mmCIF file of C-alpha atoms and ligand atoms in Angstrom:
data_model
loop_
_atom_site.group_PDB
_atom_site.id
_atom_site.type_symbol
_atom_site.label_atom_id
_atom_site.label_comp_id
_atom_site.label_asym_id
_atom_site.label_seq_id
_atom_site.Cartn_x
_atom_site.Cartn_y
_atom_site.Cartn_z
ATOM 1 C CA MET A 202 -7.318 53.042 -15.471
ATOM 2 C CA THR A 203 -8.892 49.668 -14.854
ATOM 3 C CA ASP A 204 -12.055 48.845 -16.694
ATOM 4 C CA SER A 205 -13.427 45.350 -16.533
ATOM 5 C CA LYS A 206 -15.198 45.896 -19.869
ATOM 6 C CA THR A 207 -14.038 48.231 -22.643
ATOM 7 C CA LEU A 208 -14.527 48.496 -26.376
ATOM 8 C CA TYR A 209 -11.559 50.043 -28.187
ATOM 9 C CA VAL A 210 -12.627 51.666 -31.453
ATOM 10 C CA ASP A 211 -11.270 54.058 -34.104
ATOM 11 C CA LEU A 212 -8.131 51.994 -34.681
ATOM 12 C CA THR A 213 -6.346 49.817 -37.202
ATOM 13 C CA ALA A 214 -5.403 46.435 -35.750
ATOM 14 C CA ALA A 215 -2.258 44.620 -36.880
ATOM 15 C CA THR A 216 -3.498 41.433 -35.232
ATOM 16 C CA MET A 217 -0.464 39.348 -36.359
ATOM 17 C CA ARG A 218 -2.845 36.453 -36.910
ATOM 18 C CA GLN A 219 -1.928 34.431 -39.967
ATOM 19 C CA THR A 220 -4.728 35.524 -42.279
ATOM 20 C CA ASP A 221 -4.767 36.449 -45.974
ATOM 21 C CA GLU A 222 -3.946 40.047 -45.011
ATOM 22 C CA ALA A 223 -0.349 41.094 -44.304
ATOM 23 C CA TYR A 224 0.105 41.603 -40.538
ATOM 24 C CA GLY A 225 -3.422 40.143 -40.093
ATOM 25 C CA LEU A 226 -4.445 43.759 -40.623
ATOM 26 C CA ILE A 227 -7.998 44.913 -39.855
ATOM 27 C CA PRO A 228 -8.743 48.551 -40.785
ATOM 28 C CA ASN A 229 -11.448 50.271 -38.716
ATOM 29 C CA ALA A 230 -11.306 47.507 -36.139
ATOM 30 C CA ALA A 231 -12.800 47.137 -32.684
ATOM 31 C CA ILE A 232 -11.325 45.235 -29.750
ATOM 32 C CA ALA A 233 -13.569 44.270 -26.840
ATOM 33 C CA VAL A 234 -11.686 43.693 -23.594
ATOM 34 C CA GLU A 235 -13.261 41.957 -20.633
ATOM 35 C CA ALA A 236 -11.534 40.981 -17.383
ATOM 36 C CA GLY A 237 -8.077 41.421 -18.864
ATOM 37 C CA ARG A 238 -8.739 39.316 -21.955
ATOM 38 C CA ILE A 239 -9.729 40.044 -25.529
ATOM 39 C CA ALA A 240 -13.389 39.058 -25.695
ATOM 40 C CA TRP A 241 -13.953 39.939 -29.335
ATOM 41 C CA THR A 242 -12.085 41.581 -32.205
ATOM 42 C CA GLY A 243 -12.917 42.264 -35.843
ATOM 43 C CA PRO A 244 -14.119 45.021 -38.148
ATOM 44 C CA LEU A 245 -16.303 47.510 -36.230
ATOM 45 C CA ASP A 246 -19.007 46.890 -38.842
ATOM 46 C CA ASP A 247 -19.259 43.271 -37.656
ATOM 47 C CA LEU A 248 -19.555 44.124 -33.946
ATOM 48 C CA PRO A 249 -21.906 41.642 -32.244
ATOM 49 C CA GLY A 250 -24.958 43.274 -30.680
ATOM 50 C CA GLU A 251 -23.891 42.293 -27.157
ATOM 51 C CA TYR A 252 -21.019 44.834 -27.330
ATOM 52 C CA GLU A 253 -23.110 47.750 -28.656
ATOM 53 C CA ALA A 254 -23.645 49.179 -25.170
ATOM 54 C CA THR A 255 -20.058 48.623 -23.927
ATOM 55 C CA SER A 256 -18.296 51.873 -23.015
ATOM 56 C CA ARG A 257 -16.065 52.918 -25.914
ATOM 57 C CA THR A 258 -12.477 54.136 -25.874
ATOM 58 C CA PRO A 259 -11.596 55.760 -29.218
ATOM 59 C CA LEU A 260 -7.925 55.516 -30.204
ATOM 60 C CA GLY A 261 -7.811 58.334 -32.772
ATOM 61 C CA GLY A 262 -7.220 56.114 -35.785
ATOM 62 C CA ARG A 263 -3.964 54.775 -34.341
ATOM 63 C CA LEU A 264 -2.325 51.452 -35.115
ATOM 64 C CA VAL A 265 -2.691 48.735 -32.456
ATOM 65 C CA THR A 266 -0.397 45.700 -32.314
ATOM 66 C CA PRO A 267 -0.049 42.907 -29.784
ATOM 67 C CA GLY A 268 2.063 44.039 -26.815
ATOM 68 C CA LEU A 269 5.677 43.352 -27.745
ATOM 69 C CA ILE A 270 7.558 40.389 -26.267
ATOM 70 C CA ASP A 271 11.310 40.433 -25.598
ATOM 71 C CA CYS A 272 11.989 36.684 -25.455
ATOM 72 C CA HIS A 273 15.752 36.523 -24.678
ATOM 73 C CA THR A 274 17.402 38.848 -22.157
ATOM 74 C CA HIS A 275 20.082 38.858 -19.483
ATOM 75 C CA ILE A 276 18.654 42.139 -18.173
ATOM 76 C CA VAL A 277 19.310 41.254 -14.495
ATOM 77 C CA HIS A 278 23.066 41.530 -13.894
ATOM 78 C CA GLY A 279 25.588 43.434 -11.816
ATOM 79 C CA GLY A 280 27.799 46.221 -13.165
ATOM 80 C CA ASP A 281 28.470 47.148 -16.761
ATOM 81 C CA ARG A 282 31.316 46.812 -19.230
ATOM 82 C CA ALA A 283 31.578 50.390 -20.546
ATOM 83 C CA GLY A 284 35.132 50.584 -19.249
ATOM 84 C CA GLU A 285 36.318 47.613 -21.255
ATOM 85 C CA PHE A 286 34.392 48.842 -24.303
ATOM 86 C CA GLU A 287 36.379 52.049 -24.067
ATOM 87 C CA MET A 288 39.683 50.235 -23.389
ATOM 88 C CA ARG A 289 39.260 48.110 -26.486
ATOM 89 C CA LEU A 290 38.446 51.132 -28.657
ATOM 90 C CA ASN A 291 41.573 52.809 -27.306
ATOM 91 C CA GLY A 292 43.580 49.892 -28.631
ATOM 92 C CA ALA A 293 43.804 47.520 -25.642
ATOM 93 C CA SER A 294 44.265 43.880 -26.612
ATOM 94 C CA TYR A 295 42.001 41.045 -25.473
ATOM 95 C CA GLU A 296 44.663 40.022 -22.925
ATOM 96 C CA GLU A 297 44.936 43.534 -21.523
ATOM 97 C CA VAL A 298 41.170 43.701 -21.129
ATOM 98 C CA ALA A 299 41.148 40.288 -19.448
ATOM 99 C CA ARG A 300 44.046 41.242 -17.137
ATOM 100 C CA ALA A 301 42.128 44.365 -16.111
ATOM 101 C CA GLY A 302 39.339 41.994 -14.989
ATOM 102 C CA GLY A 303 37.195 42.479 -18.094
ATOM 103 C CA GLY A 304 34.925 40.114 -19.988
ATOM 104 C CA ILE A 305 32.172 37.897 -18.660
ATOM 105 C CA VAL A 306 34.243 37.327 -15.473
ATOM 106 C CA SER A 307 33.807 40.970 -14.518
ATOM 107 C CA THR A 308 30.021 40.652 -14.804
ATOM 108 C CA VAL A 309 30.101 37.497 -12.674
ATOM 109 C CA THR A 310 32.155 39.319 -10.023
ATOM 110 C CA ALA A 311 29.798 42.330 -10.045
ATOM 111 C CA THR A 312 26.696 40.119 -9.950
ATOM 112 C CA ARG A 313 28.012 38.068 -7.006
ATOM 113 C CA ALA A 314 28.717 41.325 -5.155
ATOM 114 C CA ALA A 315 25.182 42.695 -5.669
ATOM 115 C CA ASP A 316 22.363 41.832 -3.295
ATOM 116 C CA GLU A 317 18.851 41.183 -4.580
ATOM 117 C CA ALA A 318 17.735 44.799 -4.104
ATOM 118 C CA ALA A 319 20.762 46.081 -6.023
ATOM 119 C CA LEU A 320 20.134 43.649 -8.889
ATOM 120 C CA ILE A 321 16.510 44.781 -9.111
ATOM 121 C CA ALA A 322 17.403 48.480 -8.866
ATOM 122 C CA SER A 323 19.988 48.270 -11.634
ATOM 123 C CA ALA A 324 17.673 46.293 -13.933
ATOM 124 C CA LEU A 325 14.618 48.558 -13.573
ATOM 125 C CA PRO A 326 15.830 51.477 -15.751
ATOM 126 C CA ARG A 327 16.570 48.995 -18.524
ATOM 127 C CA VAL A 328 13.186 47.337 -18.040
ATOM 128 C CA ASP A 329 11.472 50.738 -18.105
ATOM 129 C CA THR A 330 13.170 51.534 -21.422
ATOM 130 C CA LEU A 331 11.650 48.364 -22.875
ATOM 131 C CA LEU A 332 8.204 49.042 -21.400
ATOM 132 C CA ALA A 333 8.281 52.490 -23.014
ATOM 133 C CA GLU A 334 8.409 50.645 -26.353
ATOM 134 C CA GLY A 335 5.300 48.598 -25.622
ATOM 135 C CA ILE A 336 6.901 45.435 -24.243
ATOM 136 C CA CYS A 337 4.390 43.453 -22.161
ATOM 137 C CA THR A 338 6.278 40.153 -21.719
ATOM 138 C CA LEU A 339 9.956 39.876 -20.868
ATOM 139 C CA GLU A 340 12.165 36.804 -20.573
ATOM 140 C CA ILE A 341 15.041 37.066 -18.074
ATOM 141 C CA LYS A 342 17.896 34.583 -17.666
ATOM 142 C CA SER A 343 20.229 33.769 -14.827
ATOM 143 C CA GLY A 344 23.825 32.880 -15.760
ATOM 144 C CA TYR A 345 26.052 35.552 -14.236
ATOM 145 C CA GLY A 346 26.129 33.968 -10.784
ATOM 146 C CA LEU A 347 27.678 30.608 -11.625
ATOM 147 C CA ASP A 348 27.367 29.624 -7.979
ATOM 148 C CA VAL A 349 24.206 28.223 -6.391
ATOM 149 C CA GLU A 350 23.447 31.225 -4.226
ATOM 150 C CA THR A 351 23.887 33.878 -6.923
ATOM 151 C CA GLU A 352 22.029 31.933 -9.627
ATOM 152 C CA LEU A 353 19.035 31.750 -7.279
ATOM 153 C CA ARG A 354 19.381 35.432 -6.360
ATOM 154 C CA MET A 355 19.318 36.445 -10.025
ATOM 155 C CA LEU A 356 16.117 34.463 -10.567
ATOM 156 C CA ARG A 357 14.497 35.931 -7.454
ATOM 157 C CA ALA A 358 15.380 39.404 -8.745
ATOM 158 C CA ALA A 359 13.898 38.498 -12.139
ATOM 159 C CA ARG A 360 10.652 37.374 -10.503
ATOM 160 C CA ALA A 361 10.593 40.593 -8.440
ATOM 161 C CA ILE A 362 10.564 42.689 -11.644
ATOM 162 C CA GLU A 363 7.036 41.398 -12.211
ATOM 163 C CA ARG A 364 5.963 42.793 -8.843
ATOM 164 C CA GLU A 365 7.737 46.135 -9.415
ATOM 165 C CA ARG A 366 6.339 46.845 -12.874
ATOM 166 C CA PRO A 367 3.266 45.970 -14.986
ATOM 167 C CA VAL A 368 4.996 43.344 -17.125
ATOM 168 C CA ARG A 369 4.937 39.567 -17.352
ATOM 169 C CA VAL A 370 8.295 37.920 -16.667
ATOM 170 C CA ARG A 371 9.364 34.449 -17.790
ATOM 171 C CA THR A 372 12.564 33.164 -16.233
ATOM 172 C CA SER A 373 15.181 30.878 -17.771
ATOM 173 C CA PHE A 374 17.838 29.089 -15.738
ATOM 174 C CA LEU A 375 21.186 29.581 -17.521
ATOM 175 C CA GLY A 376 23.620 28.000 -15.088
ATOM 176 C CA ALA A 377 25.408 26.487 -18.106
ATOM 177 C CA HIS A 378 26.413 29.939 -19.411
ATOM 178 C CA ALA A 379 30.147 29.891 -18.665
ATOM 179 C CA VAL A 380 32.644 28.006 -16.540
ATOM 180 C CA PRO A 381 33.577 30.210 -13.550
ATOM 181 C CA ALA A 382 37.253 30.864 -12.802
ATOM 182 C CA GLU A 383 37.274 28.535 -9.789
ATOM 183 C CA TYR A 384 36.317 25.623 -12.102
ATOM 184 C CA ALA A 385 38.627 26.563 -15.013
ATOM 185 C CA GLY A 386 39.342 23.430 -17.040
ATOM 186 C CA ARG A 387 36.774 21.435 -15.018
ATOM 187 C CA ALA A 388 33.513 22.139 -16.820
ATOM 188 C CA ASP A 389 31.987 18.752 -15.962
ATOM 189 C CA ALA A 390 32.721 19.207 -12.274
ATOM 190 C CA TYR A 391 31.079 22.646 -12.461
ATOM 191 C CA LEU A 392 27.958 21.077 -13.982
ATOM 192 C CA ASP A 393 27.787 18.336 -11.341
ATOM 193 C CA GLU A 394 28.705 20.397 -8.297
ATOM 194 C CA VAL A 395 27.086 23.773 -9.079
ATOM 195 C CA CYS A 396 24.905 24.001 -12.181
ATOM 196 C CA ILE A 397 22.712 20.933 -11.684
ATOM 197 C CA PRO A 398 22.262 21.399 -7.905
ATOM 198 C CA ALA A 399 21.401 25.077 -8.570
ATOM 199 C CA LEU A 400 18.831 24.044 -11.167
ATOM 200 C CA ARG A 401 17.207 21.611 -8.738
ATOM 201 C CA ALA A 402 17.151 24.210 -5.957
ATOM 202 C CA ALA A 403 15.785 26.950 -8.221
ATOM 203 C CA HIS A 404 13.066 24.640 -9.511
ATOM 204 C CA GLU A 405 12.192 23.634 -5.965
ATOM 205 C CA GLU A 406 11.697 27.315 -5.168
ATOM 206 C CA GLY A 407 9.479 27.827 -8.232
ATOM 207 C CA LEU A 408 11.954 30.157 -9.889
ATOM 208 C CA VAL A 409 12.366 28.426 -13.261
ATOM 209 C CA ASP A 410 10.079 28.587 -16.304
ATOM 210 C CA ALA A 411 12.634 27.155 -18.762
ATOM 211 C CA VAL A 412 16.205 25.868 -18.918
ATOM 212 C CA ASP A 413 18.790 27.402 -21.252
ATOM 213 C CA GLY A 414 22.488 26.807 -21.964
ATOM 214 C CA PHE A 415 25.377 28.206 -23.988
ATOM 215 C CA CYS A 416 26.622 25.565 -26.411
ATOM 216 C CA GLU A 417 29.932 26.839 -27.763
ATOM 217 C CA GLY A 418 33.659 26.109 -27.806
ATOM 218 C CA ILE A 419 34.172 28.780 -25.118
ATOM 219 C CA ALA A 420 31.322 27.398 -23.001
ATOM 220 C CA PHE A 421 29.775 23.883 -23.051
ATOM 221 C CA SER A 422 29.739 21.023 -25.581
ATOM 222 C CA PRO A 423 26.489 19.479 -26.850
ATOM 223 C CA GLU A 424 27.201 16.439 -24.638
ATOM 224 C CA GLN A 425 27.568 18.639 -21.559
ATOM 225 C CA ILE A 426 24.404 20.608 -22.394
ATOM 226 C CA ALA A 427 22.581 17.295 -22.861
ATOM 227 C CA ARG A 428 23.380 16.391 -19.257
ATOM 228 C CA VAL A 429 21.697 19.601 -18.069
ATOM 229 C CA PHE A 430 18.764 19.032 -20.445
ATOM 230 C CA ASP A 431 18.268 15.510 -19.042
ATOM 231 C CA VAL A 432 17.805 16.985 -15.571
ATOM 232 C CA ALA A 433 15.477 19.687 -16.947
ATOM 233 C CA GLN A 434 13.340 17.017 -18.598
ATOM 234 C CA GLU A 435 13.240 15.005 -15.393
ATOM 235 C CA LEU A 436 11.891 18.168 -13.705
ATOM 236 C CA GLY A 437 9.391 18.736 -16.534
ATOM 237 C CA LEU A 438 10.941 22.034 -17.613
ATOM 238 C CA PRO A 439 10.972 23.243 -21.243
ATOM 239 C CA LEU A 440 14.258 23.958 -23.009
ATOM 240 C CA LYS A 441 16.041 26.687 -24.973
ATOM 241 C CA LEU A 442 19.629 26.928 -26.183
ATOM 242 C CA HIS A 443 22.228 29.524 -27.226
ATOM 243 C CA ALA A 444 23.537 27.663 -30.274
ATOM 244 C CA GLU A 445 25.741 28.203 -33.303
ATOM 245 C CA GLN A 446 26.613 31.797 -32.318
ATOM 246 C CA LEU A 447 30.351 31.587 -33.052
ATOM 247 C CA SER A 448 30.727 28.137 -34.636
ATOM 248 C CA ASN A 449 28.668 25.119 -35.672
ATOM 249 C CA LEU A 450 28.711 22.460 -32.959
ATOM 250 C CA GLY A 451 25.330 20.999 -33.901
ATOM 251 C CA GLY A 452 23.760 22.520 -30.796
ATOM 252 C CA ALA A 453 20.493 23.533 -32.462
ATOM 253 C CA LYS A 454 20.012 20.013 -33.832
ATOM 254 C CA MET A 455 20.683 18.537 -30.407
ATOM 255 C CA ALA A 456 18.209 21.028 -28.849
ATOM 256 C CA ALA A 457 15.618 20.102 -31.493
ATOM 257 C CA SER A 458 16.095 16.406 -30.648
ATOM 258 C CA TYR A 459 15.024 17.346 -27.097
ATOM 259 C CA GLY A 460 11.998 19.231 -28.459
ATOM 260 C CA ALA A 461 13.447 22.581 -27.325
ATOM 261 C CA MET A 462 11.185 25.616 -27.624
ATOM 262 C CA SER A 463 13.933 27.678 -29.286
ATOM 263 C CA ALA A 464 17.494 27.799 -30.528
ATOM 264 C CA ASP A 465 18.946 31.292 -30.269
ATOM 265 C CA HIS A 466 21.646 33.233 -32.216
ATOM 266 C CA ILE A 467 22.260 30.493 -34.870
ATOM 267 C CA GLU A 468 24.494 32.516 -37.214
ATOM 268 C CA TYR A 469 26.463 29.321 -37.996
ATOM 269 C CA LEU A 470 23.439 27.001 -38.332
ATOM 270 C CA ASP A 471 23.497 24.725 -41.411
ATOM 271 C CA GLU A 472 20.537 23.399 -43.392
ATOM 272 C CA ASP A 473 20.599 20.078 -41.584
ATOM 273 C CA GLY A 474 20.074 21.985 -38.329
ATOM 274 C CA VAL A 475 17.326 24.095 -39.898
ATOM 275 C CA ILE A 476 15.462 20.958 -40.970
ATOM 276 C CA ALA A 477 15.817 19.450 -37.489
ATOM 277 C CA MET A 478 14.344 22.641 -36.001
ATOM 278 C CA ALA A 479 11.486 22.641 -38.548
ATOM 279 C CA ASN A 480 10.613 19.032 -37.697
ATOM 280 C CA ALA A 481 10.690 19.680 -33.956
ATOM 281 C CA GLY A 482 8.771 22.989 -34.086
ATOM 282 C CA THR A 483 11.775 24.745 -32.516
ATOM 283 C CA VAL A 484 11.640 28.540 -32.940
ATOM 284 C CA ALA A 485 14.707 30.399 -34.290
ATOM 285 C CA VAL A 486 15.485 33.390 -32.061
ATOM 286 C CA ILE A 487 17.461 35.949 -34.071
ATOM 287 C CA LEU A 488 19.636 38.377 -32.066
ATOM 288 C CA PRO A 489 20.995 41.180 -34.269
ATOM 289 C CA GLY A 490 22.252 43.195 -31.272
ATOM 290 C CA ALA A 491 24.934 40.601 -30.479
ATOM 291 C CA PHE A 492 25.810 40.213 -34.174
ATOM 292 C CA TYR A 493 26.299 43.979 -34.397
ATOM 293 C CA THR A 494 28.210 44.405 -31.137
ATOM 294 C CA ILE A 495 30.778 41.671 -31.754
ATOM 295 C CA ARG A 496 31.001 42.766 -35.411
ATOM 296 C CA GLU A 497 30.102 39.279 -36.619
ATOM 297 C CA THR A 498 30.065 38.849 -40.388
ATOM 298 C CA GLN A 499 28.290 35.483 -40.697
ATOM 299 C CA THR A 500 24.555 36.218 -40.975
ATOM 300 C CA PRO A 501 21.926 33.727 -39.733
ATOM 301 C CA PRO A 502 20.412 31.495 -42.467
ATOM 302 C CA ILE A 503 17.193 33.509 -42.873
ATOM 303 C CA GLU A 504 16.436 32.204 -46.375
ATOM 304 C CA SER A 505 16.790 28.585 -45.265
ATOM 305 C CA LEU A 506 14.657 29.189 -42.128
ATOM 306 C CA ARG A 507 11.988 30.719 -44.374
ATOM 307 C CA LYS A 508 12.181 27.874 -46.893
ATOM 308 C CA HIS A 509 11.699 25.218 -44.206
ATOM 309 C CA GLY A 510 9.021 27.174 -42.335
ATOM 310 C CA VAL A 511 10.917 27.665 -39.062
ATOM 311 C CA PRO A 512 9.219 30.495 -37.109
ATOM 312 C CA MET A 513 11.626 33.372 -36.485
ATOM 313 C CA ALA A 514 11.552 35.426 -33.285
ATOM 314 C CA LEU A 515 13.613 38.531 -32.498
ATOM 315 C CA SER A 516 15.042 39.737 -29.224
ATOM 316 C CA THR A 517 17.430 42.317 -27.795
ATOM 317 C CA ASP A 518 19.628 39.701 -25.987
ATOM 318 C CA ASN A 519 20.146 42.563 -23.535
ATOM 319 C CA ASN A 520 23.406 41.802 -21.708
ATOM 320 C CA PRO A 521 26.402 43.870 -20.571
ATOM 321 C CA GLY A 522 28.905 42.217 -22.904
ATOM 322 C CA SER A 523 27.781 41.226 -26.383
ATOM 323 C CA SER A 524 24.507 43.181 -26.593
ATOM 324 C CA PRO A 525 24.009 46.239 -24.356
ATOM 325 C CA LEU A 526 20.796 46.938 -26.285
ATOM 326 C CA THR A 527 17.517 48.007 -24.708
ATOM 327 C CA SER A 528 15.425 48.650 -27.809
ATOM 328 C CA LEU A 529 13.301 45.982 -29.441
ATOM 329 C CA LEU A 530 12.305 48.495 -32.138
ATOM 330 C CA LEU A 531 15.961 49.028 -33.044
ATOM 331 C CA THR A 532 16.360 45.233 -33.000
ATOM 332 C CA MET A 533 13.572 45.009 -35.591
ATOM 333 C CA ASN A 534 15.275 47.617 -37.766
ATOM 334 C CA MET A 535 18.587 45.757 -37.510
ATOM 335 C CA ALA A 536 16.945 42.460 -38.462
ATOM 336 C CA CYS A 537 15.573 44.085 -41.617
ATOM 337 C CA THR A 538 18.695 46.005 -42.601
ATOM 338 C CA LEU A 539 21.381 43.502 -41.551
ATOM 339 C CA PHE A 540 19.543 40.218 -42.234
ATOM 340 C CA ARG A 541 16.968 41.235 -44.877
ATOM 341 C CA MET A 542 14.032 40.100 -42.789
ATOM 342 C CA THR A 543 10.820 41.805 -43.895
ATOM 343 C CA PRO A 544 9.063 44.328 -41.611
ATOM 344 C CA GLU A 545 6.226 41.828 -41.275
ATOM 345 C CA GLU A 546 8.658 39.086 -40.222
ATOM 346 C CA ALA A 547 10.257 41.524 -37.781
ATOM 347 C CA LEU A 548 6.934 42.351 -36.122
ATOM 348 C CA ALA A 549 5.948 38.666 -36.035
ATOM 349 C CA GLY A 550 9.357 38.089 -34.431
ATOM 350 C CA ALA A 551 8.602 40.545 -31.640
ATOM 351 C CA THR A 552 5.052 39.231 -31.069
ATOM 352 C CA ARG A 553 3.618 35.910 -32.290
ATOM 353 C CA ASN A 554 6.887 34.017 -32.724
ATOM 354 C CA ALA A 555 8.403 35.455 -29.542
ATOM 355 C CA ALA A 556 5.406 34.023 -27.657
ATOM 356 C CA ALA A 557 6.105 30.637 -29.276
ATOM 357 C CA ALA A 558 9.784 30.860 -28.269
ATOM 358 C CA LEU A 559 8.555 31.121 -24.661
ATOM 359 C CA GLY A 560 5.895 28.432 -25.004
ATOM 360 C CA LEU A 561 3.125 30.978 -24.400
ATOM 361 C CA ASP A 562 -0.195 30.549 -26.196
ATOM 362 C CA ASP A 563 -2.080 33.427 -24.571
ATOM 363 C CA CYS A 564 -0.232 36.403 -26.067
ATOM 364 C CA GLY A 565 1.499 37.545 -29.252
ATOM 365 C CA THR A 566 -1.597 38.046 -31.401
ATOM 366 C CA ILE A 567 -4.783 40.076 -31.127
ATOM 367 C CA ALA A 568 -7.404 37.361 -30.975
ATOM 368 C CA GLU A 569 -10.299 36.248 -28.824
ATOM 369 C CA GLY A 570 -9.213 34.682 -25.550
ATOM 370 C CA MET A 571 -5.749 36.261 -25.601
ATOM 371 C CA ARG A 572 -4.492 38.459 -22.799
ATOM 372 C CA ALA A 573 -5.351 42.106 -23.486
ATOM 373 C CA ASP A 574 -1.684 43.064 -23.897
ATOM 374 C CA LEU A 575 -1.659 45.741 -26.583
ATOM 375 C CA ALA A 576 0.629 48.465 -27.928
ATOM 376 C CA VAL A 577 -0.953 51.603 -29.394
ATOM 377 C CA TRP A 578 1.248 53.464 -31.891
ATOM 378 C CA ASP A 579 1.197 56.927 -33.431
ATOM 379 C CA ILE A 580 1.794 55.539 -36.903
ATOM 380 C CA LYS A 581 -0.289 54.564 -39.910
ATOM 381 C CA ALA A 582 1.504 51.496 -41.274
ATOM 382 C CA PRO A 583 3.157 48.673 -39.293
ATOM 383 C CA ALA A 584 6.314 48.843 -41.464
ATOM 384 C CA GLU A 585 7.132 52.149 -39.725
ATOM 385 C CA LEU A 586 8.054 50.189 -36.596
ATOM 386 C CA SER A 587 10.994 48.606 -38.445
ATOM 387 C CA TYR A 588 11.762 51.505 -40.755
ATOM 388 C CA ARG A 589 12.687 54.237 -38.302
ATOM 389 C CA ILE A 590 15.982 54.199 -36.411
ATOM 390 C CA GLY A 591 15.994 55.411 -32.821
ATOM 391 C CA PHE A 592 12.427 56.716 -32.913
ATOM 392 C CA ASN A 593 9.736 55.521 -30.540
ATOM 393 C CA PRO A 594 6.164 56.137 -31.745
ATOM 394 C CA LEU A 595 4.459 54.387 -28.801
ATOM 395 C CA HIS A 596 1.310 56.211 -27.756
ATOM 396 C CA SER A 597 0.267 53.892 -24.944
ATOM 397 C CA ARG A 598 0.545 50.388 -23.632
ATOM 398 C CA ILE A 599 -2.344 48.271 -22.411
ATOM 399 C CA PHE A 600 -1.266 45.490 -20.053
ATOM 400 C CA GLY A 601 -3.780 42.819 -19.072
ATOM 401 C CA GLY A 602 -6.548 45.226 -20.032
ATOM 402 C CA ASN A 603 -5.152 48.088 -17.938
ATOM 403 C CA SER A 604 -3.795 51.241 -19.522
HETATM 404 N N1 LIG B 743 26.110 34.658 -25.747
HETATM 405 C C1 LIG B 743 26.485 35.929 -25.716
HETATM 406 O O1 LIG B 743 26.690 36.609 -26.673
HETATM 407 C C2 LIG B 743 26.526 36.358 -24.324
HETATM 408 N N2 LIG B 743 26.188 35.166 -23.633
HETATM 409 C C3 LIG B 743 25.936 34.228 -24.500
HETATM 410 O O2 LIG B 743 25.589 33.110 -24.168
HETATM 411 C C4 LIG B 743 27.793 36.977 -23.874
HETATM 412 C C5 LIG B 743 27.669 37.368 -22.462
HETATM 413 C C6 LIG B 743 28.702 38.331 -21.984
HETATM 414 O O3 LIG B 743 29.681 38.631 -22.676
HETATM 415 O O4 LIG B 743 28.507 38.827 -20.871
HETATM 416 FE FE1 LIG B 744 21.960 35.489 -24.691
#
């Protein structure tokens, strides 16, 4: 239903604005939506006279939050890795899995073999699972092509998701995700001959909203990532980085020195890196799905991030290897149980701070001027979103004012 002007009433709003109330909560709230934007919100008792005559949509006392934002996904990819998951649990060694064509290489092979329509078709059921949980904005990375043609195809498929479904997509170019087999031992040549030309071509085609990289011993060094970041800056593109997931290479600090929007994973981040992120306004993107799947034991430095005021976002990191997770609600539960984040931090991580991790200032809170991206829940208290495990209380999703 499209309505250019609507007044939502009979609801509690967890606005996620930073007010004196936890969750920016407003009981008995009203939200006026006009032309896809929030025109006014506040206690119904304070409704300005100009909205008195607006047609009302009562929401039965339900809880309304900002539409959720999944700010770090690899949801467009070919194939899956269920076979190797099973092999490993039946006792196969890492080498045996690799010899059977497993690991990230298998996803690269499957992604190269898939045309754009196949990439879109395989991603849509995963996307739909997220939309059913109230996601309104979705970040999608490239990084399983590792050749110019397939990196561009992944990004075109990511953009197409926005035309196939009512969701906003932000793309990140992740050419520096892994060194493909044909460049084994020649990471710098891969960057010069494939990654950087692919980035320039993708940007030329308008396919890139941000540039990401994987800074790790098994991927690229901070110096190599810096070469990609220099090109991104020349093109005027904002930055993000997979950093400190398996070891501390100082990637987050390097990303902060470039003014990156976010550093993601960061289990091995030290306080020096936290302070660098705080000073640069770099958001910490916490990814409990990958931590859980690889059975990591080093938890991200939540207490230090809190102490230094680094905003924390949460995301599924949906990918076929280290995080085959398509639930942001379960992600929130994991962040609370595994990392001792509070339910309020978890919801901020899936809304306000996720918007910041994507450089978006028009979503993530319920406030005047924001996009009317809202999630309506059959619950009383916002903590229920993090508390339940495998339960989806979404009643409805409002995207750009349309329900
Ligand atoms: N970090 C991860 O955990 C994934 N990528 C990344 O940069 C792993 C991707 C995969 O195994 O397919
Ligand atoms: Fe990732």
